[in-house]
Amino acid sequence: MVAFAILIFLFLGSVEGFSMKSQPCTYDLSRMCKPALAPAALSTLSFLLGAVTSVVSGFLGMKIATYANARTTLEARKGVGKAFITAFRSGAVMGFLLAANGLLVLYIAINVFKLYYGDDWGGLFEAITGYGLGGSSMALFGRVGGGIYTKAADVGADLVGKVERNIPEDDPRNPAVIADNVGDNVGDIAGMGSDLFGSYAESSCAALVVASISSFGMNHELTPMLYPLIISSVGIIVCLITTLFATDFFEIKAVDEIEPSLKRQLIISTVLMTIGIGVVSWIALPPSFTIYNFGDQKLVKNWQLFLCVAVGLWAGLIIGFVTEYYTSNAYSPVQDVADSCRTGAATNVIFGLALGYKSCIIPIFAIAISIFVSFSFAAMYGIAVAALGMLSTIATGLAIDAYGPISDNAGGIAEMAGMSHRIRERTDALDAAGNTTAAIGKGFAIGSAALVSLALFGAFVSRAAISTVDVLTPKVFIGLLVGAMLPYWFSAMTMKSVGSAALKMVEEVRRQFNTIPGLMEGTSKPDYATCVKISTDASIKEMIPPGALVMLTPLIVGIFFGVETLSGVLAGSLVSGVQIAISASNTGGAWDNAKKYIEAAASDHARALGPKGSDPHKAAVIGDTIGDPLKDTSGPSLNILIKLMAVESLVFAPFFATHGGLLFKIF
């Protein structure tokens, strides 16, 4: 954080040679604005604010989750309904904490900066963009580091424990079991939380930057200017009402009511939110206004802006349900994958990959339609508020997402504490529902990342004073090609990191089983600490190269090749990153649930595939192990790659516009 903060200050300060003199404003050259050193210092400050908020959110989320998991296990003694309420409420605490924290810090920052900037709103909101960069850069480390940590432990524990030694999952005899349970919190709670917080901070920043050079900013109308923040605050109230439906209005009695109840959450929050947005758009926005659109002002009505937000909101719901259809074992896609395990692991892998590729189709159409609708109504501002619409129900989305790892841990605690078989069945039922909702959460994160990065791309293009990005110019086209390659390079790094860390873990677990006497009999304890250390060291060491790739690419491209090539790189990475992210997440989720489908033996078809330990089950475990790094490391980290490169380009845009493109200047 410190190193990058210094970098931001030096780069942005050098735009006008660190001068303290007032400058003509970027968009209105007749007026004088604050000196160039001001945005440099304040962007650095807002970067640090965003980073600290992101870290604190992740830390508090993990704290809540580790309090909640043991309590969920204890509540499971009284019945599945009580356990569900505990797990869900603790997830909700984290969701609200994140949504409210993000909003509060951003609002305070805007008001404090306004004391200095006064009427210069263009400069004010340009300095605020650092907030989004800070949120996302920490999310990158949370997601990549967390993903490597959790999957190294998971793959190691599964391969030796289940496949070689035939002991059940979360068995205390397995040396990697503690690392595995800790890992769920690191990746799925800290990582997911900071990821969605980053999306949220960035889409707010993108919307504010575009609004500040539209009529809201020109005429200094504060209420419509802060419309993006109003959307989010309505979202918090809506999600509060929605949570009551899961915990207070409808009591959960049986196991099969869990998943429908979680899915109801999404639908209820979306419907209520649509009404809420309609009301605030009518109150907060003037009947018509103009929005900056690449050099000219576009006339927009308030109902058009309402439709932009609504289309993002409903696209999010569609992506969520499509993801669920492809990854839940209640539907045919996963059952087909499970069925293919009869002929071994190879067919399982083939079917799983095909499912992942196929699952891209509908989400991409949903994203495409929402981009088209929102852009034709309100240009780039429309896309930014569509992203905010998708993220407006973030509190509910995070609640059902954090619910997953909490109930997963609850099951682990029940197994390790040797509690009765009945309790383990209840926690397993909670966990199975949590798996699907985690997949829905990832779908949301990817969909919103696509919209957010497009909005940031628009803000970057406006800020770097490019009027059009022409694909046919060689400068832009080479950027497109290289940009489309970056997600593959990034995935290669993260997958390999998981593989090499898992290798160390497997060797350590095998060593302990072979050398510690009485370990299999349960008379002596394994050395858990070594396994935790392997995971921790691996994740900290291995997240540096992928992190550097993402953080340095925009800087190198911007400085040496200039803003046109950089705009190509951003477009390319967005287009290819979204596809890989969706297919990787869904493939991994499907393999995981195909294994769970065979293990649960709930239908005749599942029972025919055999008990735990049969050949089809072993094939399913192999598929699940391959899918682990896909769905929890490379898939989810890609959406940060897409967003982070865009927001970083936006923050450094003034520098690239004045000093960038060195290579093309030489020739």
XYZ file of C-alpha atoms in Angstrom:
667
model
C 0.000 0.000 0.000
C 2.720 2.453 1.005
C 4.810 1.791 -2.101
C 1.841 2.198 -4.417
C 0.664 5.349 -2.612
C 4.074 6.955 -3.186
C 3.877 5.922 -6.855
C 0.463 7.583 -7.270
C 1.699 10.787 -5.673
C 4.851 10.969 -7.819
C 3.108 10.160 -11.104
C 0.159 12.517 -10.650
C 2.272 15.273 -9.107
C 4.661 15.240 -12.049
C 1.872 16.030 -14.551
C 2.478 19.768 -14.045
C 5.973 19.416 -12.583
C 4.804 19.506 -8.926
C 3.634 23.137 -9.328
C 1.630 24.872 -6.616
C 0.054 27.377 -9.046
C -3.646 27.307 -9.926
C -4.381 25.544 -13.228
C -7.134 26.105 -15.778
C -9.868 23.480 -15.210
C -9.750 20.327 -17.346
C -13.228 20.719 -18.813
C -13.769 24.487 -18.576
C -10.583 26.304 -19.550
C -12.006 29.761 -18.767
C -12.032 29.086 -14.992
C -9.092 28.487 -12.700
C -8.883 25.353 -10.543
C -6.695 23.963 -7.767
C -2.978 23.306 -8.476
C -1.951 19.938 -9.915
C -0.360 18.915 -6.652
C -3.789 18.853 -4.972
C -5.316 15.956 -6.952
C -2.028 14.088 -6.506
C -2.077 14.416 -2.717
C -5.809 13.834 -2.363
C -5.887 10.871 -4.788
C -3.164 9.308 -2.669
C -5.199 9.960 0.460
C -8.384 8.483 -1.003
C -6.376 5.467 -2.237
C -5.228 4.817 1.332
C -8.778 5.316 2.624
C -10.145 2.766 0.153
C -7.406 0.256 0.946
C -7.868 0.576 4.712
C -11.672 0.264 4.435
C -11.243 -2.858 2.296
C -8.799 -4.459 4.741
C -10.934 -3.592 7.765
C -14.046 -5.051 6.089
C -12.241 -8.298 5.334
C -10.837 -8.500 8.859
C -14.203 -7.876 10.528
C -15.897 -10.332 8.168
C -13.476 -13.084 9.188
C -13.888 -12.179 12.843
C -17.673 -12.518 12.605
C -17.427 -15.766 10.633
C -15.110 -17.392 13.149
C -17.429 -16.359 15.993
C -20.439 -17.676 14.136
C -19.240 -21.100 12.952
C -19.029 -22.757 16.383
C -22.328 -21.168 17.427
C -23.962 -22.604 14.290
C -22.723 -26.074 15.225
C -24.191 -25.723 18.724
C -27.516 -24.432 17.402
C -27.663 -27.458 15.066
C -28.363 -29.578 18.168
C -31.758 -27.867 18.459
C -32.653 -28.344 14.797
C -31.839 -27.185 11.324
C -33.985 -24.012 11.501
C -32.101 -22.577 14.489
C -28.718 -23.335 12.905
C -29.819 -21.703 9.659
C -30.841 -18.487 11.425
C -27.484 -18.248 13.217
C -25.465 -18.813 10.039
C -27.625 -16.483 7.964
C -27.674 -13.641 10.483
C -23.929 -13.686 10.881
C -23.594 -13.550 7.087
C -25.987 -10.600 7.100
C -23.883 -8.777 9.713
C -20.959 -8.951 7.329
C -23.041 -7.861 4.327
C -24.407 -4.774 6.051
C -21.065 -3.923 7.579
C -19.447 -3.861 4.161
C -22.189 -1.969 2.347
C -22.476 0.604 5.127
C -18.713 0.994 5.621
C -18.140 1.583 1.939
C -20.903 4.183 1.778
C -19.966 5.962 5.007
C -16.269 6.376 4.250
C -16.986 7.530 0.688
C -19.549 10.095 1.870
C -17.247 11.461 4.562
C -14.365 11.650 2.066
C -16.470 13.592 -0.442
C -17.556 16.095 2.220
C -14.052 16.571 3.608
C -12.560 17.044 0.116
C -15.328 19.537 -0.677
C -14.021 21.828 2.075
C -10.839 22.195 0.045
C -12.166 22.094 -3.515
C -15.225 24.299 -3.041
C -16.847 24.705 -6.451
C -14.381 22.692 -8.517
C -16.357 19.436 -8.620
C -14.464 18.000 -11.583
C -11.252 18.050 -9.564
C -13.014 16.844 -6.431
C -14.420 13.651 -7.944
C -11.256 13.013 -9.900
C -9.418 12.893 -6.564
C -12.091 10.514 -5.196
C -11.269 7.863 -7.872
C -8.314 6.787 -5.740
C -10.884 5.302 -3.330
C -11.939 2.678 -5.858
C -8.325 1.881 -6.692
C -7.526 1.341 -3.007
C -10.523 -0.941 -2.498
C -9.688 -3.090 -5.484
C -5.951 -3.342 -4.999
C -6.497 -4.850 -1.554
C -9.203 -7.101 -2.987
C -6.660 -8.462 -5.448
C -4.464 -9.692 -2.607
C -7.450 -10.933 -0.616
C -8.765 -12.892 -3.580
C -5.487 -14.245 -4.985
C -3.771 -14.819 -1.634
C -6.943 -16.187 -0.068
C -7.614 -18.416 -3.066
C -4.111 -19.900 -3.005
C -4.296 -20.412 0.769
C -7.657 -22.164 0.801
C -7.088 -24.354 -2.242
C -3.611 -25.548 -1.318
C -5.068 -26.820 1.950
C -8.237 -28.185 0.359
C -6.521 -30.080 -2.463
C -3.896 -31.461 -0.072
C -6.477 -32.579 2.488
C -8.739 -34.190 -0.132
C -6.106 -36.039 -2.164
C -4.406 -37.720 0.763
C -7.347 -37.945 3.160
C -10.229 -39.018 0.946
C -8.572 -40.670 -2.041
C -5.523 -42.364 -0.489
C -6.473 -42.993 3.149
C -10.273 -43.245 2.792
C -10.989 -41.108 5.858
C -14.013 -38.773 5.799
C -13.839 -35.048 5.108
C -12.851 -32.835 8.081
C -11.564 -35.858 10.010
C -9.333 -34.585 12.871
C -6.726 -37.248 11.988
C -6.006 -35.352 8.745
C -3.093 -32.916 9.350
C -4.393 -30.406 6.762
C -7.885 -30.180 8.243
C -7.317 -26.965 10.234
C -5.667 -25.215 7.295
C -8.616 -26.288 5.116
C -11.196 -24.816 7.497
C -9.237 -21.595 7.997
C -8.910 -21.313 4.230
C -12.679 -21.170 3.698
C -12.763 -17.949 5.710
C -9.745 -16.405 4.014
C -10.899 -16.962 0.443
C -14.661 -16.825 0.617
C -15.134 -14.187 3.306
C -12.191 -11.811 3.264
C -11.652 -12.273 -0.483
C -15.301 -12.094 -1.543
C -15.998 -9.168 0.792
C -13.138 -7.006 -0.412
C -13.920 -7.980 -4.029
C -17.522 -6.761 -3.874
C -16.465 -3.745 -1.850
C -13.999 -2.904 -4.632
C -16.695 -3.194 -7.326
C -18.969 -1.029 -5.271
C -16.377 1.681 -4.622
C -15.334 1.729 -8.270
C -18.787 1.918 -9.798
C -19.590 4.783 -7.413
C -16.369 6.539 -8.455
C -16.999 5.990 -12.166
C -20.538 7.364 -11.885
C -19.359 10.383 -9.864
C -16.551 11.238 -12.291
C -18.925 11.234 -15.268
C -21.611 13.132 -13.326
C -19.179 15.842 -12.237
C -18.696 16.942 -15.864
C -22.408 16.661 -16.666
C -25.114 19.190 -15.833
C -25.240 18.013 -12.176
C -21.630 19.021 -11.681
C -21.725 22.127 -13.876
C -24.775 23.536 -12.049
C -23.653 22.254 -8.643
C -26.806 20.315 -7.802
C -25.733 18.181 -4.858
C -28.680 15.786 -4.551
C -28.664 14.473 -8.145
C -24.854 14.552 -8.074
C -24.913 12.044 -5.196
C -27.561 9.859 -6.904
C -25.086 6.910 -7.049
C -24.740 7.021 -3.254
C -28.509 7.367 -2.817
C -29.030 4.136 -4.789
C -26.690 2.294 -2.422
C -28.305 3.702 0.693
C -31.768 2.644 -0.484
C -30.205 -0.779 -1.079
C -29.181 -1.046 2.578
C -32.733 -0.302 3.769
C -34.235 -2.750 1.250
C -31.811 -5.497 2.298
C -32.705 -4.919 5.970
C -36.370 -5.607 5.183
C -35.399 -8.574 2.987
C -33.358 -10.295 5.714
C -36.415 -10.354 7.962
C -38.127 -12.642 5.419
C -35.456 -15.297 5.963
C -35.238 -15.102 9.739
C -38.472 -13.713 11.184
C -41.465 -13.876 8.818
C -40.981 -17.495 7.675
C -39.586 -20.099 10.066
C -37.524 -22.868 8.468
C -38.685 -26.298 9.634
C -37.154 -28.804 7.231
C -33.939 -29.262 5.293
C -35.519 -28.791 1.848
C -36.707 -25.282 2.762
C -33.168 -23.892 3.084
C -32.252 -23.340 -0.546
C -35.651 -21.895 -1.615
C -35.437 -19.489 1.314
C -32.019 -18.209 0.226
C -33.180 -17.844 -3.376
C -36.286 -15.987 -2.189
C -33.927 -13.465 -0.633
C -32.566 -12.528 -4.046
C -35.994 -12.175 -5.631
C -37.533 -10.199 -2.761
C -34.596 -7.793 -2.568
C -34.670 -7.235 -6.346
C -38.404 -6.529 -6.442
C -38.318 -4.185 -3.444
C -35.220 -2.466 -4.804
C -36.923 -1.778 -8.144
C -39.708 0.052 -6.291
C -37.173 1.873 -4.098
C -35.119 3.094 -7.068
C -38.283 4.277 -8.816
C -39.181 6.414 -5.810
C -35.734 7.984 -5.307
C -35.241 8.625 -9.048
C -38.498 10.557 -9.016
C -37.566 12.558 -5.898
C -33.808 13.075 -6.247
C -33.432 13.718 -9.980
C -34.643 16.738 -11.970
C -37.140 15.802 -14.771
C -34.453 16.236 -17.430
C -30.697 16.907 -17.375
C -27.638 16.418 -19.554
C -24.954 13.741 -19.298
C -21.418 14.083 -20.661
C -20.993 11.777 -23.658
C -17.471 11.800 -25.184
C -17.210 15.528 -25.751
C -20.846 16.559 -26.045
C -23.790 16.677 -23.641
C -26.680 14.222 -24.060
C -30.197 15.069 -22.859
C -31.579 12.447 -20.417
C -34.940 12.143 -18.619
C -35.179 10.870 -15.050
C -37.202 7.751 -16.008
C -34.423 6.745 -18.412
C -31.920 6.778 -15.573
C -34.317 4.697 -13.477
C -34.427 2.123 -16.302
C -30.613 2.040 -16.438
C -30.414 1.095 -12.760
C -33.278 -1.387 -13.037
C -31.770 -3.163 -16.041
C -28.521 -3.685 -14.113
C -30.452 -4.931 -11.103
C -32.459 -7.510 -13.059
C -29.457 -8.590 -15.147
C -27.779 -9.437 -11.842
C -30.725 -11.592 -10.839
C -30.720 -13.402 -14.205
C -26.965 -14.082 -13.980
C -27.477 -15.363 -10.441
C -30.186 -17.814 -11.453
C -28.391 -19.041 -14.571
C -25.306 -19.703 -12.450
C -27.490 -21.589 -10.034
C -29.050 -23.685 -12.801
C -25.604 -24.743 -14.006
C -24.068 -25.422 -10.593
C -26.839 -26.779 -8.371
C -27.274 -30.543 -8.194
C -31.054 -30.159 -8.328
C -30.901 -29.591 -12.100
C -29.889 -31.699 -15.081
C -26.503 -30.108 -16.013
C -24.798 -31.208 -12.783
C -26.624 -34.544 -12.781
C -25.250 -35.226 -16.273
C -21.749 -34.449 -15.037
C -22.272 -36.815 -12.095
C -23.580 -39.474 -14.458
C -20.447 -39.206 -16.632
C -18.376 -40.317 -13.606
C -19.469 -43.909 -14.278
C -16.816 -44.165 -16.971
C -14.071 -42.519 -14.926
C -12.465 -39.152 -14.311
C -11.724 -38.309 -17.962
C -15.369 -38.148 -19.071
C -16.195 -36.222 -15.902
C -13.589 -33.588 -16.823
C -14.838 -33.364 -20.428
C -18.472 -32.922 -19.375
C -17.524 -30.391 -16.708
C -15.521 -28.224 -19.109
C -18.335 -28.301 -21.667
C -20.827 -27.240 -18.990
C -18.626 -24.283 -18.007
C -18.251 -23.043 -21.577
C -21.962 -23.409 -22.208
C -22.865 -21.526 -19.029
C -21.324 -18.322 -20.474
C -24.045 -17.874 -23.081
C -26.973 -16.412 -21.134
C -24.934 -14.261 -18.673
C -23.070 -12.654 -21.585
C -26.358 -11.851 -23.335
C -27.707 -10.405 -20.082
C -24.619 -8.200 -19.690
C -24.745 -7.199 -23.374
C -28.405 -6.194 -23.244
C -27.960 -4.174 -20.072
C -24.938 -2.387 -21.609
C -26.887 -1.576 -24.770
C -29.971 -0.321 -22.936
C -28.106 1.752 -20.361
C -25.652 3.209 -22.866
C -28.326 4.265 -25.335
C -30.268 5.960 -22.515
C -27.501 7.719 -20.595
C -24.099 7.050 -22.208
C -21.298 5.936 -19.866
C -23.117 7.272 -16.807
C -25.898 4.809 -17.561
C -23.474 1.897 -17.481
C -21.999 3.085 -14.182
C -25.429 3.278 -12.522
C -26.406 -0.091 -14.064
C -23.372 -1.563 -12.279
C -24.516 0.157 -9.083
C -27.980 -1.290 -9.630
C -26.491 -4.775 -9.816
C -24.538 -4.077 -6.627
C -27.344 -2.259 -4.816
C -28.493 -5.452 -3.110
C -24.875 -6.188 -2.084
C -25.860 -6.667 1.568
C -28.204 -9.555 0.738
C -25.778 -10.967 -1.833
C -22.971 -11.025 0.716
C -25.234 -12.448 3.409
C -26.092 -15.521 1.338
C -22.479 -15.739 0.214
C -20.835 -15.564 3.647
C -23.455 -18.045 4.855
C -21.669 -20.752 2.813
C -18.235 -20.818 4.500
C -19.846 -20.367 7.931
C -21.987 -23.494 7.552
C -19.061 -25.331 5.936
C -16.939 -24.589 9.009
C -19.828 -25.581 11.274
C -19.773 -29.024 9.649
C -16.008 -29.245 10.101
C -16.334 -28.365 13.777
C -19.078 -30.980 14.259
C -16.872 -33.650 12.662
C -13.725 -32.687 14.579
C -15.571 -32.462 17.892
C -17.000 -35.945 17.313
C -20.617 -34.797 17.589
C -23.455 -37.109 16.678
C -24.224 -38.214 13.118
C -27.533 -36.317 13.178
C -25.836 -32.947 13.705
C -23.385 -33.582 10.889
C -26.329 -34.327 8.567
C -27.924 -30.993 9.465
C -24.731 -29.004 8.916
C -24.190 -30.846 5.607
C -27.641 -29.781 4.442
C -26.809 -26.172 5.334
C -23.478 -26.481 3.540
C -24.954 -27.939 0.327
C -27.281 -24.947 0.033
C -24.332 -22.679 0.794
C -22.345 -24.098 -2.111
C -24.956 -23.057 -4.616
C -25.395 -19.607 -3.100
C -21.615 -19.126 -3.178
C -21.746 -19.818 -6.918
C -24.551 -17.249 -7.276
C -22.403 -14.736 -5.376
C -19.508 -15.353 -7.768
C -21.848 -14.832 -10.731
C -22.881 -11.470 -9.290
C -19.268 -10.489 -8.708
C -18.284 -11.311 -12.301
C -21.326 -9.630 -13.878
C -20.858 -6.464 -11.857
C -17.112 -6.471 -12.615
C -17.880 -6.444 -16.348
C -20.217 -3.462 -16.047
C -17.968 -1.623 -13.586
C -14.892 -1.945 -15.726
C -16.780 -0.763 -18.796
C -17.967 2.290 -16.835
C -14.407 2.931 -15.638
C -13.220 2.495 -19.215
C -15.674 5.216 -20.257
C -14.484 7.511 -17.479
C -10.861 6.836 -18.488
C -11.524 7.632 -22.146
C -13.261 10.897 -21.149
C -10.445 11.825 -18.778
C -7.631 11.013 -21.218
C -9.406 13.199 -23.815
C -9.771 10.458 -26.441
C -12.910 11.069 -28.489
C -13.077 7.675 -30.230
C -11.221 4.370 -29.867
C -10.649 3.082 -33.396
C -10.077 -0.666 -33.525
C -8.560 -0.462 -36.999
C -5.538 1.583 -35.952
C -2.546 -0.686 -35.267
C -1.875 1.003 -31.906
C -5.288 -0.025 -30.595
C -5.409 -3.442 -32.232
C -2.149 -4.679 -30.719
C -3.531 -3.476 -27.394
C -6.670 -5.566 -27.916
C -4.633 -8.695 -28.657
C -2.349 -8.282 -25.667
C -5.255 -7.366 -23.388
C -7.163 -10.509 -24.365
C -4.078 -12.579 -23.546
C -3.613 -11.155 -20.027
C -6.395 -13.176 -18.300
C -4.751 -16.385 -19.580
C -1.348 -15.346 -18.269
C -2.903 -14.389 -14.951
C -4.855 -17.681 -14.679
C -1.713 -19.638 -15.515
C 0.102 -17.960 -12.632
C -2.646 -18.517 -10.079
C -3.314 -22.141 -11.112
C 0.369 -22.987 -10.985
C 0.681 -21.365 -7.565
C -2.153 -23.538 -6.232
C -0.617 -26.606 -7.833
C 2.835 -26.094 -6.357
C 1.470 -25.183 -2.917
C -0.809 -28.246 -2.994
C 2.183 -30.403 -3.918
C 4.021 -29.282 -0.770
C 0.878 -29.859 1.273
C 0.338 -33.396 -0.082
C 3.944 -34.324 0.694
C 3.649 -32.963 4.242
C 0.355 -34.775 4.914
C 1.777 -38.050 3.536
C 4.907 -37.603 5.634
C 2.843 -37.210 8.797
C 0.669 -40.251 8.050
C 3.795 -42.345 7.418
C 5.966 -41.166 10.310
C 3.672 -40.290 13.247
C 2.816 -43.567 15.047
C -0.827 -44.053 16.040
C -2.117 -41.266 13.777
C -4.527 -43.423 11.759
C -5.764 -45.136 14.931
C -6.488 -41.731 16.458
C -4.261 -42.257 19.511
C -1.834 -39.417 18.674
C -2.435 -35.971 17.212
C -1.125 -34.723 13.856
C 0.989 -31.576 13.582
C -1.602 -29.090 12.279
C 0.666 -26.039 12.594
C 3.089 -27.129 9.848
C 0.246 -27.432 7.336
C -1.116 -24.004 8.270
C 2.391 -22.590 7.832
C 2.735 -24.151 4.359
C -0.532 -22.549 3.250
C 0.276 -19.146 4.744
C 3.788 -18.966 3.293
C 2.636 -20.160 -0.116
C -0.188 -17.642 -0.343
C 1.962 -14.671 0.681
C 4.854 -15.592 -1.575
C 2.794 -16.686 -4.584
C 0.436 -13.718 -4.788
C 3.248 -11.296 -5.670
C 3.764 -12.263 -9.369
C 0.050 -12.204 -10.380
C -0.423 -9.033 -8.339
C 2.528 -7.392 -10.067
C 1.192 -8.417 -13.488
C -2.104 -6.643 -12.863
C -0.665 -3.560 -11.155
C 2.208 -2.952 -13.595
C 0.540 -3.660 -16.954
C -1.426 -0.373 -17.169
C 1.618 1.600 -16.007
C 3.984 0.037 -18.550
C 1.500 0.247 -21.425
C 0.458 3.800 -20.550
C 4.005 5.124 -20.198
C 5.565 3.407 -23.216
C 2.662 3.032 -25.636
C 0.225 5.764 -24.619
C -3.490 6.026 -23.985
C -4.773 4.570 -27.298
C -2.939 1.278 -26.839
C -3.971 1.228 -23.182
C -7.631 1.621 -24.148
C -7.167 -1.413 -26.418
C -5.599 -3.430 -23.589
C -8.489 -2.561 -21.256
C -11.117 -3.545 -23.827
C -9.313 -6.796 -24.659
C -8.875 -7.889 -21.059
C -12.522 -7.085 -20.296
C -13.826 -9.105 -23.223
C -11.752 -12.226 -22.639
C -11.613 -12.037 -18.830
C -15.373 -12.190 -18.354
C -15.683 -15.382 -20.419
C -12.890 -17.211 -18.600
C -14.150 -16.072 -15.206
C -17.710 -17.315 -15.795
C -16.667 -20.641 -17.295
C -13.999 -21.336 -14.646
C -16.322 -20.563 -11.726
C -19.191 -22.634 -13.085
C -17.061 -25.607 -14.118
C -15.553 -25.790 -10.634
C -18.930 -25.358 -8.945
C -20.505 -28.088 -11.082
C -17.733 -30.602 -10.309
C -18.014 -29.843 -6.602
C -21.773 -30.362 -6.581
C -21.590 -33.472 -8.764
C -19.417 -34.994 -6.029
C -21.863 -33.797 -3.346
C -24.752 -35.255 -5.400
C -23.134 -38.706 -5.378
C -22.257 -38.452 -1.672
C -25.725 -37.342 -0.559
C -27.360 -40.331 -2.345
C -30.723 -38.570 -2.299
C -32.148 -40.112 -5.500
C -32.076 -43.555 -7.167
C -29.748 -42.173 -9.825
C -27.270 -40.920 -7.202
C -27.430 -44.225 -5.275
C -26.683 -46.159 -8.489
C -23.427 -44.214 -8.777
C -22.340 -45.836 -5.569
C -21.484 -45.077 -1.960
C -18.456 -43.008 -0.917
C -15.318 -44.774 -2.053
C -16.819 -46.350 -5.181
C -15.102 -45.792 -8.541
C -17.587 -43.154 -9.784
C -17.211 -41.323 -6.470
C -13.423 -41.348 -6.784
C -13.743 -39.930 -10.311
C -16.016 -37.209 -8.922
C -13.474 -36.350 -6.205
C -10.761 -35.957 -8.871
C -13.033 -33.603 -10.848
C -13.767 -31.633 -7.705
C -10.063 -31.305 -6.932
C -9.303 -29.998 -10.444
C -12.213 -27.584 -10.129
C -11.071 -26.166 -6.790
C -8.433 -23.737 -8.128
C -10.726 -22.887 -11.058
C -13.718 -21.865 -8.976
C -11.940 -20.375 -5.965
C -8.667 -18.943 -7.232
C -8.362 -18.095 -10.911
C -12.077 -17.582 -11.695
C -12.927 -15.053 -8.987
C -9.568 -13.254 -9.136
C -10.107 -12.499 -12.824
C -12.885 -10.047 -12.130
C -10.408 -8.075 -10.052
C -7.914 -8.136 -12.935
C -10.564 -6.594 -15.203
C -11.619 -3.875 -12.756
C -8.253 -3.048 -11.262
C -6.568 -2.376 -14.596
C -9.428 -0.066 -15.592
C -9.536 1.898 -12.342
C -5.756 2.204 -12.260
C -5.756 3.579 -15.798
C -8.417 6.093 -14.748
C -6.397 7.298 -11.746
C -3.215 7.687 -13.815
C -5.029 9.065 -16.903
C -3.760 12.665 -16.472
C -0.167 11.403 -16.317
C -0.538 9.118 -19.354
C -2.233 11.862 -21.372
C 0.659 14.312 -20.823
C 3.737 12.072 -20.579
C 2.621 8.701 -22.023
C 3.470 6.989 -25.310
C 7.249 7.350 -25.098
C 7.988 4.706 -27.739
C 5.701 6.258 -30.331
C 7.186 9.703 -29.635
C 10.712 8.431 -30.381
C 9.826 6.868 -33.720
